[in-house]
Amino acid sequence: MGLLSSVFNPRTIRGIAKGAGRNILATIAEERENSETYLTTLAAAKEDVNNEGKIIGDNYNKALRVMESTGNNAFNNFMFEQMTISQIAGLSDLAPTTKDQQLKQLKFQFEALDEDKKAAYETGNYSEIAKKNYDTKIDDLKISKGLVNNNRMGENTLESLITKNVRAKGKEEEDKIISQAIIPELDTPTVAEGEGIYGSIGETAFEDSRLKLMIDQDYIDGTLEELVRNRLLLEGKMMTPNEEIQTLVNQEYNKQVNSAKQIFMSQGDDLIINTKQQINTDKDIDDLLG
């Protein structure tokens, strides 16, 4: 009776109750602290995903705009295979002449393909593949940063029952933070087949090519006029009026520019820079242009 009486003594019971109460409060406080720490980490992860996701989204959007602008699906599939998204996106940041030059190199490679290989690229869908890759990349980013739902509701234990309300509130905050992640949408205007820049790729680069600049210089410094006058001299037309000579000079200039452009547009590199033929004199240019 002595033992039982001491156990069921009101003072003892109150002591047990107080101890249990302190343990419950401590458990709740610990869970609240863990939840706050977790939500702080999750908020930081959200910011990382927002910042890095924007960079990824901008890259994909810029790359898709570059490809769409050509209006040639087969060429775009080829480009998408040959270059990374970052490389294609980088083209949009280049000066127009440099961008055109880079696209010309790629166009030359594409045009040089056998017809069956070229035709194989007509059935691909670079845009859909790029969008799927983008979604996967964003999902991987969220996982790597920890911006995913964490099952913190716990199991059916006494401790989980005690902290249920704290964790339920934390779960609401978790869902709210995750939903606040801002992921850029891929929104690229569609250019109809045949209505893009594909046919004119290389023209901008030609205007600033060394070949074109050399012909311009010959026009400015009178080399082309001298060429025309020598030709007239050989033909016995020494008394040709100056106005007619100027017309012939302009015609010669246009002829050389058109010939140079045809050569330039059909080559994979700047002809003057990469040709094995040495270009030192006007005759070398005439020989090169045919």
PDB file of N, CA and C in Angstrom, residues 94 103 174 184 195 251:
ATOM      1  N   LEU A  94      25.614  38.214 -81.230  1.00  0.00           N
ATOM      2  CA  LEU A  94      26.686  38.665 -82.109  1.00  0.00           C
ATOM      3  C   LEU A  94      26.256  39.868 -82.943  1.00  0.00           C
ATOM      4  N   LEU A 103      26.228  31.755 -89.524  1.00  0.00           N
ATOM      5  CA  LEU A 103      25.128  31.010 -90.146  1.00  0.00           C
ATOM      6  C   LEU A 103      25.506  30.560 -91.552  1.00  0.00           C
ATOM      7  N   GLU A 174       5.269  25.334 -47.294  1.00  0.00           N
ATOM      8  CA  GLU A 174       6.099  24.650 -48.272  1.00  0.00           C
ATOM      9  C   GLU A 174       5.462  24.713 -49.650  1.00  0.00           C
ATOM     10  N   PRO A 184      10.458  30.625 -66.697  1.00  0.00           N
ATOM     11  CA  PRO A 184      10.136  31.267 -67.978  1.00  0.00           C
ATOM     12  C   PRO A 184       9.446  30.312 -68.946  1.00  0.00           C
ATOM     13  N   GLU A 195       9.665  31.457 -95.446  1.00  0.00           N
ATOM     14  CA  GLU A 195       9.471  32.898 -95.280  1.00  0.00           C
ATOM     15  C   GLU A 195      10.506  33.534 -94.347  1.00  0.00           C
ATOM     16  N   GLN A 251      29.504  49.392-114.478  1.00  0.00           N
ATOM     17  CA  GLN A 251      29.149  48.051-114.945  1.00  0.00           C
ATOM     18  C   GLN A 251      30.206  47.032-114.532  1.00  0.00           C
TER      19      GLN A 251
END
